[in-house]
Amino acid sequence: NVGTTITSWILSLTGIESENFFIQLLKPSSFAPILALIGIFMMMLTKDSKKKDIASIMLGFAVLMFGMETMSEAVKPLADVPEFTNILMVFTNPILGMLAGLVLTAVIQSSSASVGILQALCLTGAVPFSAAIPIIMGQNIGTCITAMLSSIGTKRDAKRAAVAPLTLNMGGALVWLIIYCVIRSVFAPPILTAVATPLGIAIVNTLFKVLNIILFMPLTGLLEKVVCILVPGTAKAEKDTELDERLLATPTLALQQCHTIAVDMARDAVTSLKEALQSFDHYTPQLEESIRN
């Protein structure tokens, strides 16, 4: 949960305002084209699969930065449209803001991308922190949709692995939403009416996830029990499936798993053969039974 916030911190660099040349180099729009060129040359000139993977990462990052930069420039004129501002102000309602973040993230299935979209909207100067904070809470729930969809048709433990982050994020969002509403109603801090910035979004996103971990770390055992209740066990033992079709989406993992299973089968066959040969000289009823099994 905390690791995924690195994207928002990188995207927050788009809000850097300085005439200093070296500071300007920190902006993604400055170094993304360089990464793209390096990635293209690596992709064309190397045959090593690992280097090609690194090149793909560079190209993907450059495309992401270019897309965010393009979107940021496209939404800036919306700051002068009153209707757009009025729509965003609706999300200052905590419930509506959380639902908006949840739905957006569930549709695009990426919390990093949805936070990036929110950061781009912040550049219009029309998004207050009172709207951004609930949206971020909802985004952390919506990102669980990917794991939930992947768990369809899987075994019990896989379903529990998908339900665990959903339970964690929903519980944390509920607790912190209540605390947020209390602070907003009782203290009304001025920061809530201030205009959100890309850096501010990155800070709020990271702070929410860190606080969520601090809240639930002592409650890991309770979380485990809740997940087991939500996805109960069955009396019938489940059959292990070592060759899962979902691995085909990642050919490297699929081939590695096939190799592992083939080696295990060969090792078992050699062991059985040795036991069979030993039976000629050291026959016992127990050895016969073990070979049959």
mmCIF file of C-alpha atoms in Angstrom:
data_model
loop_
_atom_site.group_PDB
_atom_site.id
_atom_site.type_symbol
_atom_site.label_atom_id
_atom_site.label_comp_id
_atom_site.label_asym_id
_atom_site.label_seq_id
_atom_site.Cartn_x
_atom_site.Cartn_y
_atom_site.Cartn_z
ATOM 1 C CA ASN A 1 0.000 0.000 0.000
ATOM 2 C CA VAL A 2 2.811 2.415 0.807
ATOM 3 C CA GLY A 3 4.997 1.357 -2.115
ATOM 4 C CA THR A 4 2.369 2.337 -4.679
ATOM 5 C CA THR A 5 2.564 5.986 -3.536
ATOM 6 C CA ILE A 6 5.922 6.423 -5.317
ATOM 7 C CA THR A 7 4.035 7.267 -8.528
ATOM 8 C CA SER A 8 2.250 10.196 -6.885
ATOM 9 C CA TRP A 9 5.576 11.526 -5.562
ATOM 10 C CA ILE A 10 7.119 11.384 -9.035
ATOM 11 C CA LEU A 11 4.071 13.070 -10.578
ATOM 12 C CA SER A 12 4.191 15.775 -7.907
ATOM 13 C CA LEU A 13 7.397 16.970 -9.553
ATOM 14 C CA THR A 14 5.247 18.392 -12.379
ATOM 15 C CA GLY A 15 4.238 21.195 -10.021
ATOM 16 C CA ILE A 16 7.804 22.465 -9.635
ATOM 17 C CA GLU A 17 7.988 26.188 -10.416
ATOM 18 C CA SER A 18 11.542 27.493 -10.746
ATOM 19 C CA GLU A 19 13.787 29.121 -13.332
ATOM 20 C CA ASN A 20 16.808 27.159 -12.112
ATOM 21 C CA PHE A 21 18.045 24.847 -14.862
ATOM 22 C CA PHE A 22 18.959 21.955 -12.557
ATOM 23 C CA ILE A 23 15.615 22.119 -10.746
ATOM 24 C CA GLN A 24 13.825 22.109 -14.097
ATOM 25 C CA LEU A 25 15.627 18.859 -14.929
ATOM 26 C CA LEU A 26 13.771 17.226 -12.022
ATOM 27 C CA LYS A 27 10.439 17.712 -13.801
ATOM 28 C CA PRO A 28 9.178 14.530 -15.519
ATOM 29 C CA SER A 29 8.631 16.477 -18.746
ATOM 30 C CA SER A 30 12.401 17.099 -18.827
ATOM 31 C CA PHE A 31 13.805 13.633 -18.151
ATOM 32 C CA ALA A 32 10.996 11.466 -19.591
ATOM 33 C CA PRO A 33 12.081 12.000 -23.261
ATOM 34 C CA ILE A 34 15.653 11.020 -22.323
ATOM 35 C CA LEU A 35 14.401 7.797 -20.706
ATOM 36 C CA ALA A 36 12.281 7.115 -23.787
ATOM 37 C CA LEU A 37 15.283 7.449 -26.127
ATOM 38 C CA ILE A 38 17.419 5.199 -23.938
ATOM 39 C CA GLY A 39 14.591 2.657 -23.790
ATOM 40 C CA ILE A 40 14.125 2.682 -27.575
ATOM 41 C CA PHE A 41 17.837 2.132 -28.269
ATOM 42 C CA MET A 42 18.032 -0.633 -25.668
ATOM 43 C CA MET A 43 14.986 -2.322 -27.175
ATOM 44 C CA MET A 44 16.462 -2.182 -30.693
ATOM 45 C CA LEU A 45 20.072 -3.085 -29.941
ATOM 46 C CA THR A 46 19.897 -5.741 -27.228
ATOM 47 C CA LYS A 47 18.664 -9.320 -27.307
ATOM 48 C CA ASP A 48 18.948 -9.897 -23.576
ATOM 49 C CA SER A 49 15.463 -10.416 -22.116
ATOM 50 C CA LYS A 50 16.354 -8.666 -18.836
ATOM 51 C CA LYS A 51 17.628 -5.588 -20.643
ATOM 52 C CA LYS A 52 14.498 -5.589 -22.791
ATOM 53 C CA ASP A 53 12.425 -5.607 -19.602
ATOM 54 C CA ILE A 54 14.355 -2.589 -18.329
ATOM 55 C CA ALA A 55 13.788 -0.860 -21.678
ATOM 56 C CA SER A 56 10.059 -1.589 -21.437
ATOM 57 C CA ILE A 57 9.968 -0.047 -17.957
ATOM 58 C CA MET A 58 11.685 3.097 -19.253
ATOM 59 C CA LEU A 59 9.314 3.383 -22.214
ATOM 60 C CA GLY A 60 6.263 2.755 -20.056
ATOM 61 C CA PHE A 61 7.360 5.397 -17.543
ATOM 62 C CA ALA A 62 8.030 7.912 -20.323
ATOM 63 C CA VAL A 63 4.600 7.290 -21.852
ATOM 64 C CA LEU A 64 2.974 7.689 -18.425
ATOM 65 C CA MET A 65 4.756 11.008 -17.841
ATOM 66 C CA PHE A 66 3.855 12.242 -21.330
ATOM 67 C CA GLY A 67 0.214 11.297 -20.786
ATOM 68 C CA MET A 68 0.057 13.054 -17.409
ATOM 69 C CA GLU A 69 1.711 16.161 -18.846
ATOM 70 C CA THR A 70 -0.730 16.217 -21.771
ATOM 71 C CA MET A 71 -3.716 15.740 -19.481
ATOM 72 C CA SER A 72 -2.505 18.474 -17.119
ATOM 73 C CA GLU A 73 -2.243 20.962 -19.976
ATOM 74 C CA ALA A 74 -5.657 19.905 -21.303
ATOM 75 C CA VAL A 75 -7.520 20.483 -18.021
ATOM 76 C CA LYS A 76 -5.924 23.832 -17.127
ATOM 77 C CA PRO A 77 -8.505 25.875 -19.141
ATOM 78 C CA LEU A 78 -11.266 24.257 -17.035
ATOM 79 C CA ALA A 79 -10.241 26.521 -14.159
ATOM 80 C CA ASP A 80 -12.140 29.346 -15.879
ATOM 81 C CA VAL A 81 -15.327 27.276 -16.320
ATOM 82 C CA PRO A 82 -17.740 27.878 -13.391
ATOM 83 C CA GLU A 83 -19.674 24.672 -14.062
ATOM 84 C CA PHE A 84 -16.504 22.604 -13.672
ATOM 85 C CA THR A 85 -15.699 24.286 -10.363
ATOM 86 C CA ASN A 86 -19.235 23.678 -9.108
ATOM 87 C CA ILE A 87 -18.976 19.971 -9.952
ATOM 88 C CA LEU A 88 -15.748 19.641 -8.000
ATOM 89 C CA MET A 89 -17.242 21.435 -5.006
ATOM 90 C CA VAL A 90 -19.914 18.701 -4.816
ATOM 91 C CA PHE A 91 -17.152 16.286 -3.823
ATOM 92 C CA THR A 92 -16.449 18.301 -0.675
ATOM 93 C CA ASN A 93 -19.233 16.118 0.699
ATOM 94 C CA PRO A 94 -17.149 13.297 2.246
ATOM 95 C CA ILE A 95 -19.502 10.497 1.176
ATOM 96 C CA LEU A 96 -19.783 11.712 -2.427
ATOM 97 C CA GLY A 97 -16.041 12.345 -2.600
ATOM 98 C CA MET A 98 -15.234 8.828 -1.383
ATOM 99 C CA LEU A 99 -17.697 7.275 -3.833
ATOM 100 C CA ALA A 100 -16.202 9.303 -6.696
ATOM 101 C CA GLY A 101 -12.684 8.118 -5.879
ATOM 102 C CA LEU A 102 -13.880 4.520 -5.468
ATOM 103 C CA VAL A 103 -15.727 4.415 -8.804
ATOM 104 C CA LEU A 104 -12.945 6.142 -10.765
ATOM 105 C CA THR A 105 -10.258 3.789 -9.441
ATOM 106 C CA ALA A 106 -12.447 0.705 -9.910
ATOM 107 C CA VAL A 107 -13.055 1.632 -13.553
ATOM 108 C CA ILE A 108 -9.406 2.221 -14.473
ATOM 109 C CA GLN A 109 -8.161 -0.423 -11.967
ATOM 110 C CA SER A 110 -5.166 1.613 -10.824
ATOM 111 C CA SER A 111 -4.907 3.778 -7.732
ATOM 112 C CA SER A 112 -1.663 5.295 -9.025
ATOM 113 C CA ALA A 113 -3.351 6.419 -12.237
ATOM 114 C CA SER A 114 -6.436 7.782 -10.445
ATOM 115 C CA VAL A 115 -4.248 9.711 -7.976
ATOM 116 C CA GLY A 116 -2.334 11.046 -10.984
ATOM 117 C CA ILE A 117 -5.595 12.230 -12.543
ATOM 118 C CA LEU A 118 -6.474 13.985 -9.284
ATOM 119 C CA GLN A 119 -3.044 15.632 -9.271
ATOM 120 C CA ALA A 120 -3.616 16.846 -12.819
ATOM 121 C CA LEU A 121 -6.989 18.323 -11.836
ATOM 122 C CA CYS A 122 -5.275 20.121 -8.946
ATOM 123 C CA LEU A 123 -3.301 22.150 -11.460
ATOM 124 C CA THR A 124 -6.558 23.919 -12.383
ATOM 125 C CA GLY A 125 -6.615 25.441 -8.898
ATOM 126 C CA ALA A 126 -10.232 24.342 -8.449
ATOM 127 C CA VAL A 127 -9.745 21.318 -6.161
ATOM 128 C CA PRO A 128 -9.726 22.100 -2.410
ATOM 129 C CA PHE A 129 -8.272 19.679 0.129
ATOM 130 C CA SER A 130 -11.796 19.158 1.505
ATOM 131 C CA ALA A 131 -12.645 17.403 -1.786
ATOM 132 C CA ALA A 132 -9.278 15.733 -2.373
ATOM 133 C CA ILE A 133 -9.028 13.932 0.986
ATOM 134 C CA PRO A 134 -12.296 11.911 0.688
ATOM 135 C CA ILE A 135 -11.513 11.132 -2.952
ATOM 136 C CA ILE A 136 -8.126 9.686 -1.930
ATOM 137 C CA MET A 137 -9.829 7.528 0.701
ATOM 138 C CA GLY A 138 -12.192 6.168 -1.930
ATOM 139 C CA GLN A 139 -9.332 5.514 -4.336
ATOM 140 C CA ASN A 140 -7.702 3.190 -1.836
ATOM 141 C CA ILE A 141 -10.873 1.088 -1.735
ATOM 142 C CA GLY A 142 -11.401 1.104 -5.506
ATOM 143 C CA THR A 143 -7.898 -0.204 -6.198
ATOM 144 C CA CYS A 144 -8.886 -3.544 -4.609
ATOM 145 C CA ILE A 145 -11.200 -4.316 -7.558
ATOM 146 C CA THR A 146 -8.261 -5.726 -9.540
ATOM 147 C CA ALA A 147 -7.488 -8.366 -6.909
ATOM 148 C CA MET A 148 -11.181 -9.179 -6.498
ATOM 149 C CA LEU A 149 -11.612 -9.762 -10.238
ATOM 150 C CA SER A 150 -8.457 -11.892 -10.344
ATOM 151 C CA SER A 151 -9.768 -14.083 -7.518
ATOM 152 C CA ILE A 152 -12.873 -15.174 -9.452
ATOM 153 C CA GLY A 153 -12.725 -18.932 -9.955
ATOM 154 C CA THR A 154 -9.698 -19.384 -7.708
ATOM 155 C CA LYS A 155 -9.201 -21.475 -4.577
ATOM 156 C CA ARG A 156 -10.215 -20.407 -1.080
ATOM 157 C CA ASP A 157 -6.792 -19.086 -0.062
ATOM 158 C CA ALA A 158 -6.550 -16.983 -3.222
ATOM 159 C CA LYS A 159 -9.963 -15.464 -2.475
ATOM 160 C CA ARG A 160 -8.828 -14.685 1.066
ATOM 161 C CA ALA A 161 -5.696 -13.024 -0.314
ATOM 162 C CA ALA A 162 -7.940 -10.767 -2.421
ATOM 163 C CA VAL A 163 -10.392 -10.007 0.395
ATOM 164 C CA ALA A 164 -7.614 -9.106 2.863
ATOM 165 C CA PRO A 165 -6.579 -5.771 1.255
ATOM 166 C CA LEU A 166 -10.232 -4.898 0.634
ATOM 167 C CA THR A 167 -11.025 -5.429 4.314
ATOM 168 C CA LEU A 168 -7.935 -3.490 5.357
ATOM 169 C CA ASN A 169 -8.630 -0.505 3.097
ATOM 170 C CA MET A 170 -12.374 -0.389 3.770
ATOM 171 C CA GLY A 171 -11.849 -0.571 7.533
ATOM 172 C CA GLY A 172 -9.175 2.109 7.424
ATOM 173 C CA ALA A 173 -11.223 4.382 5.170
ATOM 174 C CA LEU A 174 -14.236 4.076 7.490
ATOM 175 C CA VAL A 175 -12.204 4.883 10.618
ATOM 176 C CA TRP A 176 -10.322 7.807 9.114
ATOM 177 C CA LEU A 177 -13.436 9.168 7.398
ATOM 178 C CA ILE A 178 -15.176 9.381 10.776
ATOM 179 C CA ILE A 179 -12.130 11.096 12.290
ATOM 180 C CA TYR A 180 -11.930 13.441 9.281
ATOM 181 C CA CYS A 181 -15.601 14.414 9.602
ATOM 182 C CA VAL A 182 -15.187 15.093 13.340
ATOM 183 C CA ILE A 183 -12.110 17.274 12.781
ATOM 184 C CA ARG A 184 -13.831 19.092 9.935
ATOM 185 C CA SER A 185 -16.971 19.807 11.965
ATOM 186 C CA VAL A 186 -15.329 20.687 15.284
ATOM 187 C CA PHE A 187 -12.070 22.416 14.325
ATOM 188 C CA ALA A 188 -12.634 23.398 10.655
ATOM 189 C CA PRO A 189 -8.879 23.699 9.880
ATOM 190 C CA PRO A 190 -8.080 26.326 7.209
ATOM 191 C CA ILE A 191 -6.110 23.799 5.148
ATOM 192 C CA LEU A 192 -9.370 22.139 4.064
ATOM 193 C CA THR A 193 -10.396 25.267 2.147
ATOM 194 C CA ALA A 194 -6.934 25.704 0.620
ATOM 195 C CA VAL A 195 -6.294 24.709 -2.982
ATOM 196 C CA ALA A 196 -4.765 21.244 -3.271
ATOM 197 C CA THR A 197 -1.432 20.861 -5.068
ATOM 198 C CA PRO A 198 0.197 17.780 -6.651
ATOM 199 C CA LEU A 199 2.680 17.686 -3.762
ATOM 200 C CA GLY A 200 -0.129 18.028 -1.225
ATOM 201 C CA ILE A 201 -1.974 15.116 -2.867
ATOM 202 C CA ALA A 202 1.151 12.956 -2.658
ATOM 203 C CA ILE A 203 1.578 13.814 1.031
ATOM 204 C CA VAL A 204 -2.076 13.109 1.897
ATOM 205 C CA ASN A 205 -2.050 9.838 -0.069
ATOM 206 C CA THR A 206 1.095 8.595 1.690
ATOM 207 C CA LEU A 207 -0.020 9.815 5.117
ATOM 208 C CA PHE A 208 -3.371 8.040 4.803
ATOM 209 C CA LYS A 209 -1.738 4.723 3.904
ATOM 210 C CA VAL A 210 0.913 4.961 6.618
ATOM 211 C CA LEU A 211 -1.726 5.777 9.255
ATOM 212 C CA ASN A 212 -3.793 2.873 7.972
ATOM 213 C CA ILE A 213 -0.863 0.497 8.509
ATOM 214 C CA ILE A 214 -0.203 1.900 11.994
ATOM 215 C CA LEU A 215 -3.884 1.364 12.822
ATOM 216 C CA PHE A 216 -4.090 -2.242 11.612
ATOM 217 C CA MET A 217 -0.604 -3.565 12.351
ATOM 218 C CA PRO A 218 -1.549 -4.549 15.941
ATOM 219 C CA LEU A 219 -4.840 -5.981 14.637
ATOM 220 C CA THR A 220 -3.373 -8.449 12.141
ATOM 221 C CA GLY A 221 -4.845 -11.422 14.016
ATOM 222 C CA LEU A 222 -8.298 -9.825 14.062
ATOM 223 C CA LEU A 223 -8.025 -9.027 10.351
ATOM 224 C CA GLU A 224 -7.155 -12.668 9.668
ATOM 225 C CA LYS A 225 -10.248 -13.848 11.567
ATOM 226 C CA VAL A 226 -12.491 -11.402 9.682
ATOM 227 C CA VAL A 227 -11.136 -12.582 6.333
ATOM 228 C CA CYS A 228 -11.689 -16.237 7.312
ATOM 229 C CA ILE A 229 -15.286 -15.394 8.280
ATOM 230 C CA LEU A 230 -15.922 -13.562 5.003
ATOM 231 C CA VAL A 231 -14.409 -16.441 3.006
ATOM 232 C CA PRO A 232 -15.174 -19.534 5.094
ATOM 233 C CA GLY A 233 -13.446 -22.873 4.603
ATOM 234 C CA THR A 234 -15.125 -25.953 3.176
ATOM 235 C CA ALA A 235 -15.268 -29.464 4.537
ATOM 236 C CA LYS A 236 -14.045 -30.822 1.208
ATOM 237 C CA ALA A 237 -10.282 -30.597 0.765
ATOM 238 C CA GLU A 238 -9.202 -28.463 -2.161
ATOM 239 C CA LYS A 239 -7.014 -29.924 -4.847
ATOM 240 C CA ASP A 240 -3.784 -28.076 -5.472
ATOM 241 C CA THR A 241 -3.365 -26.677 -8.984
ATOM 242 C CA GLU A 242 0.274 -25.962 -9.655
ATOM 243 C CA LEU A 243 -0.226 -25.110 -13.352
ATOM 244 C CA ASP A 244 -2.703 -22.232 -13.238
ATOM 245 C CA GLU A 245 -3.888 -20.796 -16.563
ATOM 246 C CA ARG A 246 -3.567 -17.286 -15.116
ATOM 247 C CA LEU A 247 0.214 -17.725 -15.228
ATOM 248 C CA LEU A 248 -0.006 -17.607 -19.043
ATOM 249 C CA ALA A 249 -0.474 -13.844 -18.761
ATOM 250 C CA THR A 250 3.173 -13.744 -17.643
ATOM 251 C CA PRO A 251 5.057 -16.208 -19.881
ATOM 252 C CA THR A 252 8.269 -15.982 -17.828
ATOM 253 C CA LEU A 253 6.484 -17.161 -14.676
ATOM 254 C CA ALA A 254 4.554 -19.824 -16.606
ATOM 255 C CA LEU A 255 7.756 -21.329 -18.073
ATOM 256 C CA GLN A 256 9.497 -21.175 -14.708
ATOM 257 C CA GLN A 257 6.618 -23.015 -13.034
ATOM 258 C CA CYS A 258 6.572 -25.664 -15.800
ATOM 259 C CA HIS A 259 10.331 -26.158 -15.355
ATOM 260 C CA THR A 260 9.968 -26.496 -11.580
ATOM 261 C CA ILE A 261 7.189 -29.067 -11.859
ATOM 262 C CA ALA A 262 9.053 -31.050 -14.547
ATOM 263 C CA VAL A 263 12.157 -31.212 -12.334
ATOM 264 C CA ASP A 264 10.063 -32.334 -9.349
ATOM 265 C CA MET A 265 8.390 -35.050 -11.446
ATOM 266 C CA ALA A 266 11.774 -36.283 -12.682
ATOM 267 C CA ARG A 267 13.156 -36.329 -9.138
ATOM 268 C CA ASP A 268 10.147 -38.308 -7.908
ATOM 269 C CA ALA A 269 10.519 -40.756 -10.801
ATOM 270 C CA VAL A 270 14.214 -41.329 -10.022
ATOM 271 C CA THR A 271 13.404 -41.862 -6.344
ATOM 272 C CA SER A 272 10.722 -44.415 -7.210
ATOM 273 C CA LEU A 273 13.120 -46.199 -9.592
ATOM 274 C CA LYS A 274 15.799 -46.428 -6.896
ATOM 275 C CA GLU A 275 13.292 -47.887 -4.458
ATOM 276 C CA ALA A 276 12.156 -50.398 -7.079
ATOM 277 C CA LEU A 277 15.736 -51.533 -7.716
ATOM 278 C CA GLN A 278 16.405 -51.856 -3.990
ATOM 279 C CA SER A 279 13.408 -54.136 -3.652
ATOM 280 C CA PHE A 280 15.291 -56.904 -5.477
ATOM 281 C CA ASP A 281 17.939 -57.090 -2.758
ATOM 282 C CA HIS A 282 16.109 -55.695 0.282
ATOM 283 C CA TYR A 283 12.526 -56.783 -0.106
ATOM 284 C CA THR A 284 10.158 -56.047 2.760
ATOM 285 C CA PRO A 285 6.354 -55.717 2.828
ATOM 286 C CA GLN A 286 6.760 -52.091 3.978
ATOM 287 C CA LEU A 287 8.980 -51.274 0.977
ATOM 288 C CA GLU A 288 6.469 -52.876 -1.367
ATOM 289 C CA GLU A 289 3.680 -50.757 0.129
ATOM 290 C CA SER A 290 5.694 -47.548 -0.210
ATOM 291 C CA ILE A 291 6.430 -48.275 -3.884
ATOM 292 C CA ARG A 292 2.769 -48.951 -4.605
ATOM 293 C CA ASN A 293 1.791 -45.668 -2.948
#
